[in-house]
Amino acid sequence: MRSYWIRRAIGAAAVLLLVIAANFFLFRIMPGDVVSSIVDPRFSPEAKERMREVFGLDQPLLRQFVIYVRRMLTFDFGISFLSQRPIWDELRSRVPNTIALLGSALLISSALGTWLGVQAARKRGGITEKVVLISGSISFSFPSFFVQLVLLLFLAYTLPVFPLRGSVSIPVPQGAIDRMLDYIWHLLLPAGSLVLLGFGSWAIYVRNLMVKTLGEDFILLARAKGFSESRVLWNHAFRSALPPILTIFLLALPGIVSGAVITETVFSLHGVGKYLLDSIMGHDYPAAGAAFYILGLLTIISNLAADAAYAIADPRIKVGRRAGM
Amino acid sequence: MIAVRNLSVTYRTAARSVQAVTDVSLDLPKGSITAIVGESGGGKSSLVYGILRLLPPQAKVSGSIIYDGTDILSAKESWLRDFRWKKAALVTQGAMNSLTPVLTVGYQIGEVLRIRLGLSRKEADKRTAELLGMTNLSPEYAKRYPHELSGGQKQRVVIAMAVACSPELLIADEPTSALDVITQAEVAATLLDMVREKGMGLLLVSHDLPLAASLCENLAVMHKGRIVETGPPEKILGSPSHPHTKELLSAFSLIGGPG
């Protein structure tokens, strides 16, 4: 069990370093020189050189990288090229919004999809199965930005039930409860659209998994024991199907990054994904790198959490002495 | 006593339908040991799973299976749930996939005791240890998961689970088929001990005629969905009347089986 966690921790650390390295080098091989993008082209070459020194861009690449890694680990992201403000100050207020959006969307869509999948597997050829399979296929075949724009158009513009943009109303409502309700009201459409787009693949995957599990011998035996149908379904079938479901949960986590960028941009939310896109557009690579890093960090942390859940759900993993390991 | 009367089972798929059991009648007196033998696909399993009404939804069943004046095939769901495991329990091939992989052996035996007999967790733990001991397994196996057990050990767990509610009838579907010969003999002995000790009836389903004959009081030979020969094993082994019985017997003497 301990060796399992040591292996997971080393893996997470390696991924983190890879994210940092990718950030560092990718933004440096992108076209467009920063200095020329933030200073007037009429500046003298000496003045440009001074700018490069100020930002540390005159140092050797490897030295820049070492400094970069240290700063990432201490959340010292430096000053934004664009706003000239500390990047962490700008990001800090956005992280909770991104976690609220993606966390609620991921949890609700996986929970809803899983529940629908189980109900669909209950009776083969039943009406529930057909409805789930069809709605599930529709759910995951639409491109997210399209659905989100349509929802925005009809539910925020034509029929102004939801706000058109932003994470809070301006002016911000008084009182903690009013502020929270206002926040949820702004979150409903973006998070709801992600649930609408995300539940389908869960439902279909879980349904297929449950159909297979319900055909196993131990299910027949659980029925023979005179257990209630719900005990057979949840305590034996679903419990056994849980490890592979968690695997898919793990695989879905990297989708966080693209989900954040597209959804936050469409709904103009004050989040890390929107910040990432704005920074890239402005060649503000310290800021873009920091945003990328934060999204990467969120993915790695949720990955570890899912790993922990997996270890609890699947007893076979705890033993950790598989052949050849 | 369980009385099977004119039972027929047909499996219908979109393409075709297959008759697995044809007009079978069989008496299972309380406490008796009956064996059904026959080749694979001969309808043995369909017959015994019918007794617990565990046939898949695409199976079309006619006839009746009477227990204590109630037809199992048309009984209410609540009656059926009470009948299962308390009156008739099932021993499947434990070496295969009969145990839920993510639950400990102790939990699975205890679950039956808690849910079906209403025992407390503590009482169930104590009884689980006793049941494991009766099948010659150390009580510490309760903490193990199925994948940590050998085929023979899993089979013992399945037997311990089946006798947990002291049923009147134990239905054993090829209980020793997936095991090696030595383990087979040990498991068969355990099964027989339990049945004798508790005065339970046993319905043994097997393709192994010599093994079945050595255990049972009453032998039924099944072929192509029909019971073609029935009687005491000595009589059937001594003078088999149906060609299929002769075939089954010669198959074993050919390879020098335990006959």
Coordinates of C-alpha atoms in Angstrom, one line a residue:
Chain A
M1 CA 0.0 0.0 0.0
R2 CA 2.8 2.4 0.9
S3 CA 4.8 1.6 -2.2
Y4 CA 1.6 2.3 -4.2
W5 CA 1.4 5.8 -2.8
I6 CA 5.1 6.4 -3.3
R7 CA 4.8 5.4 -6.9
R8 CA 1.7 7.7 -7.3
A9 CA 3.6 10.7 -5.7
I10 CA 6.6 10.2 -7.9
G11 CA 4.4 10.0 -10.9
A12 CA 2.5 13.2 -9.9
A13 CA 5.8 15.0 -9.3
A14 CA 7.1 13.9 -12.7
V15 CA 3.9 15.1 -14.5
L16 CA 4.2 18.4 -12.6
L17 CA 7.8 18.9 -13.8
L18 CA 6.7 18.0 -17.4
V19 CA 3.9 20.6 -17.2
I20 CA 6.4 23.3 -16.1
A21 CA 8.9 22.3 -18.8
A22 CA 6.3 22.3 -21.5
N23 CA 5.1 25.7 -20.3
F24 CA 8.6 27.1 -20.3
F25 CA 9.7 25.8 -23.7
L26 CA 6.4 26.0 -25.6
F27 CA 5.9 29.6 -25.0
R28 CA 9.5 30.3 -26.0
I29 CA 9.2 28.6 -29.4
M30 CA 5.9 30.4 -30.2
P31 CA 6.1 33.0 -32.9
G32 CA 6.1 36.6 -31.7
D33 CA 8.7 38.4 -29.6
V34 CA 7.4 39.7 -26.3
V35 CA 9.5 42.8 -26.1
S36 CA 8.4 43.9 -29.5
S37 CA 4.8 43.2 -28.7
I38 CA 4.8 45.5 -25.6
V39 CA 7.1 48.3 -26.6
D40 CA 6.7 50.9 -29.3
P41 CA 8.5 49.8 -32.5
R42 CA 10.2 53.1 -32.6
F43 CA 12.2 52.3 -29.4
S44 CA 15.9 52.2 -29.8
P45 CA 17.7 48.8 -29.8
E46 CA 19.3 49.8 -26.5
A47 CA 16.0 50.4 -24.9
K48 CA 14.7 47.0 -26.1
E49 CA 17.8 45.4 -24.7
R50 CA 17.1 47.1 -21.3
M51 CA 13.5 45.7 -21.4
R52 CA 14.9 42.2 -22.0
E53 CA 17.2 42.6 -19.0
V54 CA 14.3 43.8 -16.8
F55 CA 12.4 40.6 -17.6
G56 CA 15.5 38.4 -17.3
L57 CA 15.2 37.3 -20.9
D58 CA 19.0 38.0 -21.5
Q59 CA 20.0 35.1 -19.2
P60 CA 21.0 31.7 -20.6
L61 CA 18.0 29.4 -21.3
L62 CA 18.9 26.7 -18.8
R63 CA 19.4 29.3 -16.0
Q64 CA 16.1 30.8 -16.9
F65 CA 14.5 27.4 -16.7
V66 CA 15.9 26.7 -13.2
I67 CA 14.7 30.0 -11.9
Y68 CA 11.3 29.3 -13.6
V69 CA 10.9 25.9 -11.9
R70 CA 11.7 27.4 -8.5
R71 CA 9.2 30.3 -9.0
M72 CA 6.4 28.0 -10.2
L73 CA 6.8 25.8 -7.1
T74 CA 6.6 28.9 -4.8
F75 CA 3.7 30.4 -6.8
D76 CA 5.9 33.4 -7.6
F77 CA 4.7 34.0 -11.2
G78 CA 6.2 37.4 -11.6
I79 CA 4.7 40.4 -13.2
S80 CA 2.3 40.3 -16.1
F81 CA 3.6 41.8 -19.3
L82 CA 0.2 43.1 -20.1
S83 CA -1.2 44.5 -16.9
Q84 CA 2.2 45.1 -15.1
R85 CA 0.6 43.6 -11.9
P86 CA 1.7 40.5 -10.0
I87 CA 0.2 37.5 -11.9
W88 CA -0.7 35.5 -8.7
D89 CA -2.8 38.5 -7.5
E90 CA -4.7 38.3 -10.7
L91 CA -5.0 34.5 -10.7
R92 CA -5.9 34.1 -7.0
S93 CA -9.4 35.5 -7.4
R94 CA -10.0 33.4 -10.5
V95 CA -9.1 29.9 -9.1
P96 CA -12.2 29.5 -7.0
N97 CA -14.5 30.4 -9.9
T98 CA -12.8 27.8 -12.1
I99 CA -13.0 25.1 -9.4
A100 CA -16.7 26.0 -8.8
L101 CA -17.5 25.7 -12.5
L102 CA -15.5 22.6 -13.4
G103 CA -15.9 20.8 -10.1
S104 CA -19.7 21.1 -10.0
A105 CA -20.0 20.3 -13.7
L106 CA -17.8 17.2 -13.5
L107 CA -19.4 15.9 -10.3
I108 CA -22.9 16.5 -11.4
S109 CA -22.5 15.1 -14.9
S110 CA -20.6 12.0 -13.7
A111 CA -23.1 11.4 -10.9
L112 CA -26.1 11.9 -13.2
G113 CA -24.6 9.9 -16.0
T114 CA -23.7 7.1 -13.8
W115 CA -27.2 6.9 -12.2
L116 CA -28.8 7.0 -15.7
G117 CA -26.4 4.3 -16.9
V118 CA -27.3 2.0 -14.0
Q119 CA -31.1 2.6 -14.6
A120 CA -30.6 1.8 -18.3
A121 CA -28.8 -1.4 -17.6
R122 CA -31.5 -2.6 -15.3
K123 CA -33.9 -3.8 -17.9
R124 CA -32.5 -4.7 -21.3
G125 CA -34.6 -3.4 -24.2
G126 CA -36.8 -1.3 -21.9
I127 CA -37.9 2.3 -22.5
T128 CA -35.4 3.7 -20.0
E129 CA -32.5 2.1 -21.9
K130 CA -33.7 3.6 -25.2
V131 CA -34.1 7.1 -23.8
V132 CA -30.7 7.0 -22.0
L133 CA -28.9 5.6 -25.1
I134 CA -30.4 8.2 -27.5
S135 CA -30.1 11.2 -25.2
G136 CA -26.6 10.1 -24.2
S137 CA -25.5 9.9 -27.9
I138 CA -26.9 13.3 -28.6
S139 CA -25.3 14.7 -25.4
F140 CA -21.7 13.8 -26.4
S141 CA -21.9 14.4 -30.1
F142 CA -22.5 18.2 -30.0
P143 CA -19.5 20.5 -29.9
S144 CA -19.5 22.4 -26.6
F145 CA -19.1 26.0 -27.9
F146 CA -22.0 25.5 -30.3
V147 CA -24.4 24.3 -27.6
Q148 CA -23.2 26.9 -25.2
L149 CA -23.7 29.7 -27.7
V150 CA -27.2 28.5 -28.6
L151 CA -28.1 28.3 -24.9
L152 CA -26.7 31.7 -24.3
L153 CA -28.7 33.1 -27.2
F154 CA -32.0 31.6 -26.2
L155 CA -31.8 31.6 -22.4
A156 CA -29.9 34.8 -21.8
Y157 CA -30.6 37.0 -24.8
T158 CA -34.0 36.1 -26.4
L159 CA -35.4 34.9 -23.1
P160 CA -33.4 36.7 -20.4
V161 CA -33.6 34.0 -17.7
F162 CA -29.9 33.8 -17.1
P163 CA -27.2 36.5 -17.1
L164 CA -25.4 37.2 -20.4
R165 CA -21.9 37.3 -19.0
G166 CA -19.7 37.3 -16.0
S167 CA -19.5 35.6 -12.6
V168 CA -21.3 38.2 -10.5
S169 CA -23.8 41.0 -11.1
I170 CA -22.6 44.6 -11.2
P171 CA -23.2 46.1 -8.8
V172 CA -22.5 43.2 -6.5
P173 CA -25.6 42.4 -4.4
Q174 CA -25.5 43.2 -0.6
G175 CA -25.7 40.4 1.9
A176 CA -23.9 37.0 1.9
I177 CA -27.0 35.0 0.9
D178 CA -27.9 37.3 -1.9
R179 CA -24.3 37.3 -3.1
M180 CA -24.2 33.5 -3.1
L181 CA -27.6 33.2 -4.9
D182 CA -26.3 35.7 -7.5
Y183 CA -23.1 33.6 -7.9
I184 CA -25.1 30.4 -8.4
W185 CA -27.4 32.1 -10.9
H186 CA -24.3 33.1 -12.9
L187 CA -23.0 29.6 -12.7
L188 CA -26.2 27.7 -13.7
L189 CA -25.9 28.1 -17.4
P190 CA -22.2 27.4 -17.9
A191 CA -22.2 24.5 -15.5
G192 CA -25.5 23.3 -16.7
S193 CA -24.3 23.3 -20.3
L194 CA -21.2 21.3 -19.3
V195 CA -23.5 18.8 -17.5
L196 CA -25.7 18.6 -20.6
L197 CA -22.7 17.9 -22.8
G198 CA -20.9 15.6 -20.3
F199 CA -23.5 13.2 -18.9
G200 CA -24.0 11.3 -22.1
S201 CA -20.6 9.6 -22.4
W202 CA -20.9 8.6 -18.7
A203 CA -24.4 7.2 -19.1
I204 CA -23.4 5.1 -22.1
Y205 CA -20.2 3.9 -20.6
V206 CA -21.7 2.9 -17.3
R207 CA -24.7 1.3 -19.0
N208 CA -22.3 -1.0 -21.0
L209 CA -20.2 -1.8 -18.0
M210 CA -23.3 -2.6 -15.9
V211 CA -24.8 -4.8 -18.6
K212 CA -21.6 -6.8 -18.6
T213 CA -21.4 -7.0 -14.8
L214 CA -25.1 -8.0 -14.5
G215 CA -24.3 -11.1 -16.6
E216 CA -21.7 -12.3 -14.2
D217 CA -22.1 -15.5 -12.0
F218 CA -21.9 -13.6 -8.8
I219 CA -24.9 -11.5 -9.7
L220 CA -26.9 -14.7 -10.3
L221 CA -25.7 -15.9 -6.9
A222 CA -26.7 -12.6 -5.3
R223 CA -30.2 -13.0 -6.7
A224 CA -30.3 -16.6 -5.6
K225 CA -29.6 -15.4 -2.0
G226 CA -33.0 -13.7 -2.0
F227 CA -31.5 -10.2 -1.8
S228 CA -33.6 -7.3 -3.0
E229 CA -33.1 -6.1 -6.5
S230 CA -31.5 -2.8 -5.3
R231 CA -29.0 -4.7 -3.1
V232 CA -28.1 -6.9 -6.1
L233 CA -27.8 -3.9 -8.4
W234 CA -25.9 -1.5 -6.1
N235 CA -24.0 -3.5 -3.5
H236 CA -22.9 -6.3 -5.9
A237 CA -23.1 -5.1 -9.5
F238 CA -22.3 -1.4 -9.2
R239 CA -19.8 -1.9 -6.5
S240 CA -17.9 -4.3 -8.8
A241 CA -18.2 -1.9 -11.7
L242 CA -16.9 1.0 -9.7
P243 CA -13.1 0.7 -10.3
P244 CA -13.4 1.0 -14.1
I245 CA -15.9 3.9 -13.7
L246 CA -13.2 5.7 -11.6
T247 CA -10.7 5.0 -14.3
I248 CA -12.8 6.9 -16.7
F249 CA -13.2 9.6 -14.2
L250 CA -9.5 9.9 -14.1
L251 CA -9.3 10.0 -17.9
A252 CA -11.9 12.7 -18.0
L253 CA -9.9 15.0 -15.7
P254 CA -7.5 16.5 -18.3
G255 CA -10.6 17.7 -20.1
I256 CA -10.7 20.3 -17.4
V257 CA -8.3 22.5 -19.3
S258 CA -10.2 22.7 -22.5
G259 CA -13.5 22.9 -20.7
A260 CA -12.2 25.9 -18.7
V261 CA -10.9 27.7 -21.7
I262 CA -14.0 27.3 -23.9
T263 CA -16.7 27.6 -21.3
E264 CA -15.2 30.6 -19.5
T265 CA -14.6 32.4 -22.8
V266 CA -18.1 31.8 -24.1
F267 CA -19.7 32.9 -20.8
S268 CA -17.1 35.6 -20.1
L269 CA -16.4 34.2 -16.7
H270 CA -13.8 35.5 -14.4
G271 CA -11.8 32.3 -14.4
V272 CA -8.4 30.8 -15.0
G273 CA -9.3 29.5 -18.5
K274 CA -10.4 32.9 -19.8
Y275 CA -7.2 34.4 -18.3
L276 CA -5.2 31.8 -20.1
L277 CA -6.7 32.7 -23.5
D278 CA -6.4 36.4 -22.9
S279 CA -2.8 36.0 -21.9
I280 CA -2.0 33.9 -25.0
M281 CA -3.7 36.4 -27.3
G282 CA -1.5 39.2 -25.7
H283 CA 1.7 37.2 -25.9
D284 CA 1.8 37.5 -22.1
Y285 CA 3.7 34.3 -21.6
P286 CA 4.5 34.5 -17.9
A287 CA 0.7 35.0 -17.3
A288 CA -0.3 32.2 -19.8
G289 CA 2.3 29.9 -18.3
A290 CA 1.0 30.6 -14.8
A291 CA -2.6 29.9 -15.9
F292 CA -1.6 26.7 -17.6
Y293 CA 0.4 25.7 -14.5
I294 CA -2.6 26.3 -12.3
L295 CA -4.9 24.3 -14.5
G296 CA -2.3 21.5 -14.7
L297 CA -2.0 21.6 -10.9
L298 CA -5.8 21.3 -10.5
T299 CA -5.7 18.3 -12.9
I300 CA -2.9 16.6 -11.0
I301 CA -4.5 17.1 -7.6
S302 CA -7.8 15.7 -8.8
N303 CA -6.0 12.8 -10.4
L304 CA -4.4 11.9 -7.1
A305 CA -7.8 12.2 -5.4
A306 CA -9.3 9.9 -8.0
D307 CA -6.4 7.5 -7.5
A308 CA -7.2 7.4 -3.8
A309 CA -10.8 6.6 -4.5
Y310 CA -9.7 3.9 -6.9
A311 CA -7.5 2.3 -4.2
I312 CA -10.4 2.2 -1.8
A313 CA -12.9 0.8 -4.4
D314 CA -10.6 -1.9 -5.8
P315 CA -9.1 -4.2 -3.2
R316 CA -6.8 -5.7 -5.8
I317 CA -4.8 -2.5 -6.0
K318 CA -3.9 -2.4 -2.3
V319 CA -2.0 -5.6 -2.5
G320 CA 0.4 -3.9 -4.9
R321 CA 2.4 -7.0 -5.6
R322 CA 1.4 -7.9 -9.0
A323 CA 3.7 -10.1 -11.0
G324 CA 6.8 -8.3 -12.3
M325 CA 6.4 -5.2 -10.1
Chain B
M1 CA -40.4 -31.9 -0.9
I2 CA -40.1 -30.2 -4.3
A3 CA -42.0 -31.7 -7.1
V4 CA -41.2 -30.8 -10.7
R5 CA -44.1 -31.5 -13.1
N6 CA -44.0 -31.4 -16.9
L7 CA -41.4 -28.7 -16.9
S8 CA -40.4 -27.3 -20.3
V9 CA -37.9 -24.5 -20.9
T10 CA -37.4 -22.8 -24.3
Y11 CA -34.9 -20.1 -25.0
R12 CA -36.1 -17.6 -27.6
T13 CA -33.8 -15.3 -29.4
A14 CA -34.6 -13.1 -32.4
A15 CA -33.2 -15.7 -34.8
R16 CA -34.4 -19.0 -33.4
S17 CA -35.7 -20.8 -30.3
V18 CA -34.0 -23.7 -28.5
Q19 CA -35.9 -26.1 -26.3
A20 CA -33.5 -26.9 -23.4
V21 CA -35.9 -28.9 -21.2
T22 CA -38.8 -31.0 -22.5
D23 CA -41.6 -32.3 -20.3
V24 CA -39.5 -33.2 -17.2
S25 CA -41.0 -34.5 -14.0
L26 CA -38.9 -35.1 -11.0
D27 CA -39.5 -35.6 -7.2
L28 CA -37.0 -34.3 -4.7
P29 CA -38.0 -35.7 -1.3
K30 CA -36.9 -33.8 1.8
G31 CA -33.3 -34.7 2.8
S32 CA -32.6 -36.9 -0.2
I33 CA -29.5 -36.8 -2.4
T34 CA -30.3 -36.7 -6.1
A35 CA -27.9 -36.3 -8.9
I36 CA -28.7 -35.2 -12.5
V37 CA -26.0 -36.2 -15.0
G38 CA -25.7 -35.7 -18.7
E39 CA -23.6 -34.1 -21.3
S40 CA -23.1 -30.3 -21.5
G41 CA -26.0 -28.5 -23.0
G42 CA -28.4 -31.3 -22.1
G43 CA -30.7 -29.0 -20.1
K44 CA -29.4 -29.9 -16.6
S45 CA -28.7 -26.3 -15.6
S46 CA -32.0 -25.0 -17.0
L47 CA -33.8 -27.5 -14.9
V48 CA -32.2 -26.6 -11.6
Y49 CA -32.1 -22.9 -12.1
G50 CA -35.8 -23.1 -12.7
I51 CA -36.2 -24.4 -9.1
L52 CA -34.9 -21.0 -7.9
R53 CA -36.7 -19.2 -10.8
L54 CA -33.4 -17.8 -11.9
L55 CA -33.8 -18.4 -15.6
P56 CA -33.0 -15.4 -17.9
P57 CA -36.0 -13.3 -19.1
Q58 CA -35.8 -14.8 -22.6
A59 CA -36.5 -18.3 -21.2
K60 CA -40.1 -19.4 -21.7
V61 CA -41.1 -21.8 -19.0
S62 CA -44.1 -24.1 -18.8
G63 CA -45.2 -26.7 -16.3
S64 CA -44.9 -26.3 -12.5
I65 CA -42.4 -26.7 -9.6
I66 CA -44.3 -27.2 -6.4
Y67 CA -42.9 -26.5 -3.0
D68 CA -45.2 -26.9 0.0
G69 CA -48.3 -26.4 -2.1
T70 CA -46.9 -23.2 -3.9
D71 CA -45.9 -23.2 -7.5
I72 CA -42.5 -21.5 -7.5
L73 CA -42.8 -20.5 -11.1
S74 CA -45.9 -18.4 -10.5
A75 CA -45.3 -17.4 -6.9
K76 CA -45.2 -13.7 -5.8
E77 CA -41.9 -11.9 -5.8
S78 CA -41.9 -11.6 -1.9
W79 CA -42.6 -15.3 -1.5
L80 CA -39.8 -16.1 -3.9
R81 CA -37.3 -13.9 -2.2
D82 CA -38.1 -15.6 1.1
F83 CA -37.9 -19.1 -0.5
R84 CA -34.5 -18.4 -2.0
W85 CA -31.5 -19.4 0.2
K86 CA -33.7 -20.2 3.2
K87 CA -35.4 -23.1 1.6
A88 CA -33.1 -23.8 -1.4
A89 CA -29.6 -22.4 -1.7
L90 CA -27.2 -22.6 -4.6
V91 CA -23.6 -23.8 -4.9
T92 CA -22.1 -22.7 -8.2
Q93 CA -18.7 -23.1 -9.6
G94 CA -16.8 -21.1 -7.0
A95 CA -13.6 -21.3 -8.9
M96 CA -15.1 -19.3 -11.7
N97 CA -16.8 -15.9 -10.8
S98 CA -19.2 -16.8 -8.1
L99 CA -17.9 -14.4 -5.5
T100 CA -18.2 -10.6 -5.8
P101 CA -14.6 -9.5 -6.6
V102 CA -14.6 -6.3 -4.6
L103 CA -16.1 -7.6 -1.3
T104 CA -14.3 -9.7 1.3
V105 CA -15.2 -13.3 1.8
G106 CA -16.3 -12.5 5.3
Y107 CA -18.5 -9.7 4.2
Q108 CA -20.2 -11.9 1.6
I109 CA -21.0 -14.7 4.0
G110 CA -22.0 -12.2 6.7
E111 CA -24.2 -10.3 4.3
V112 CA -26.4 -13.4 3.9
L113 CA -26.6 -13.8 7.7
R114 CA -27.4 -10.2 8.4
I115 CA -29.9 -9.6 5.5
R116 CA -31.6 -13.0 5.5
L117 CA -31.5 -14.1 9.1
G118 CA -31.4 -10.6 10.7
L119 CA -28.2 -11.3 12.7
S120 CA -26.2 -8.3 14.1
R121 CA -22.8 -7.6 12.7
K122 CA -21.1 -9.2 15.7
E123 CA -23.2 -12.3 15.6
A124 CA -22.7 -12.6 11.8
D125 CA -18.9 -12.3 12.2
K126 CA -18.9 -15.1 14.8
R127 CA -21.2 -17.3 12.7
T128 CA -19.0 -16.6 9.6
A129 CA -16.0 -17.9 11.4
E130 CA -17.9 -21.0 12.4
L131 CA -19.1 -21.6 8.8
L132 CA -15.6 -21.2 7.4
G133 CA -14.3 -23.7 10.0
M134 CA -17.0 -26.2 9.0
T135 CA -15.7 -26.1 5.4
N136 CA -12.1 -26.5 6.6
L137 CA -11.0 -22.9 6.1
S138 CA -9.3 -20.9 8.8
P139 CA -11.5 -18.1 10.1
E140 CA -8.9 -15.5 9.1
Y141 CA -9.9 -16.1 5.5
A142 CA -12.9 -13.8 6.3
K143 CA -10.7 -10.8 5.7
R144 CA -9.5 -12.0 2.3
Y145 CA -10.8 -11.0 -1.1
P146 CA -11.8 -13.7 -3.6
H147 CA -8.7 -13.0 -5.8
E148 CA -6.5 -14.0 -2.9
L149 CA -8.0 -17.5 -2.7
S150 CA -7.3 -20.7 -4.7
G151 CA -10.1 -22.3 -6.7
G152 CA -10.7 -24.9 -4.1
Q153 CA -10.8 -22.3 -1.3
K154 CA -13.3 -20.2 -3.3
Q155 CA -15.4 -23.3 -3.7
R156 CA -15.4 -23.9 0.0
V157 CA -16.4 -20.3 0.6
V158 CA -19.3 -20.8 -1.8
I159 CA -20.4 -23.9 0.1
A160 CA -20.1 -22.1 3.5
M161 CA -22.3 -19.3 2.1
A162 CA -24.9 -21.8 0.8
V163 CA -25.4 -23.5 4.1
A164 CA -25.4 -20.2 6.1
C165 CA -29.2 -20.2 6.3
S166 CA -29.5 -24.0 6.8
P167 CA -31.6 -24.5 3.7
E168 CA -33.7 -27.7 3.2
L169 CA -32.1 -28.2 -0.2
L170 CA -28.7 -27.5 -1.6
I171 CA -28.5 -27.2 -5.3
A172 CA -25.0 -27.8 -6.5
D173 CA -24.3 -27.0 -10.2
E174 CA -21.0 -28.6 -11.2
P175 CA -19.5 -27.8 -7.8
T176 CA -16.2 -29.6 -8.5
S177 CA -15.8 -29.2 -12.3
A178 CA -13.2 -26.5 -12.4
L179 CA -11.0 -28.1 -9.7
D180 CA -8.1 -30.5 -9.9
V181 CA -8.8 -34.2 -9.0
I182 CA -7.5 -34.1 -5.5
T183 CA -9.3 -30.9 -4.6
Q184 CA -12.4 -32.3 -6.3
A185 CA -12.5 -35.2 -3.9
E186 CA -11.9 -33.0 -0.9
V187 CA -14.6 -30.5 -1.9
A188 CA -17.0 -33.3 -2.6
A189 CA -16.4 -34.8 0.8
T190 CA -16.9 -31.4 2.5
L191 CA -20.2 -30.9 0.6
L192 CA -21.4 -34.4 1.6
D193 CA -20.4 -33.9 5.2
M194 CA -22.4 -30.6 5.5
V195 CA -25.4 -32.2 3.9
R196 CA -25.4 -35.2 6.2
E197 CA -24.6 -33.2 9.3
K198 CA -27.5 -30.8 8.8
G199 CA -29.9 -33.2 7.2
M200 CA -30.2 -31.1 4.1
G201 CA -31.3 -32.4 0.7
L202 CA -28.8 -32.2 -2.2
L203 CA -29.5 -31.8 -5.8
L204 CA -26.2 -32.4 -7.6
V205 CA -25.7 -31.5 -11.2
S206 CA -22.7 -33.0 -12.9
H207 CA -21.4 -34.4 -16.1
D208 CA -19.2 -36.7 -14.1
L209 CA -21.3 -39.9 -13.8
P210 CA -19.0 -41.9 -11.6
L211 CA -18.6 -39.0 -9.1
A212 CA -22.3 -38.3 -9.1
A213 CA -23.1 -42.0 -8.6
S214 CA -20.7 -42.3 -5.7
L215 CA -22.5 -39.5 -3.8
C216 CA -26.2 -39.8 -4.6
E217 CA -29.1 -42.0 -3.5
N218 CA -31.1 -41.3 -6.7
L219 CA -29.7 -40.7 -10.1
A220 CA -31.3 -39.1 -13.1
V221 CA -29.7 -39.2 -16.6
M222 CA -30.6 -36.3 -18.8
H223 CA -30.2 -36.2 -22.5
K224 CA -31.3 -33.6 -25.0
G225 CA -33.7 -32.0 -22.5
R226 CA -35.4 -35.1 -21.3
I227 CA -34.8 -37.4 -18.3
V228 CA -34.1 -40.7 -20.0
E229 CA -33.3 -42.9 -17.0
T230 CA -33.8 -42.6 -13.3
G231 CA -33.2 -44.9 -10.3
P232 CA -30.7 -45.9 -7.6
P233 CA -27.1 -45.4 -8.9
E234 CA -26.1 -49.1 -8.4
K235 CA -28.9 -50.2 -10.7
I236 CA -28.1 -47.6 -13.4
L237 CA -24.4 -48.2 -13.3
G238 CA -24.9 -52.0 -13.2
S239 CA -27.3 -52.2 -16.1
P240 CA -27.7 -49.0 -18.0
S241 CA -30.7 -49.2 -20.2
H242 CA -30.5 -45.9 -22.3
P243 CA -27.7 -45.6 -24.9
H244 CA -26.8 -42.2 -23.6
T245 CA -26.1 -43.6 -20.1
K246 CA -23.9 -46.3 -21.7
E247 CA -22.1 -43.5 -23.6
L248 CA -21.4 -41.5 -20.5
L249 CA -20.1 -44.6 -18.7
S250 CA -17.9 -45.8 -21.5
A251 CA -16.4 -42.3 -21.8
F252 CA -15.1 -42.6 -18.3
S253 CA -13.9 -46.2 -18.5
L254 CA -12.1 -45.3 -21.8
I255 CA -9.8 -42.8 -20.1
G256 CA -9.6 -44.9 -16.9
G257 CA -11.6 -42.4 -14.9
P258 CA -12.4 -42.9 -11.2
G259 CA -15.0 -45.5 -12.0

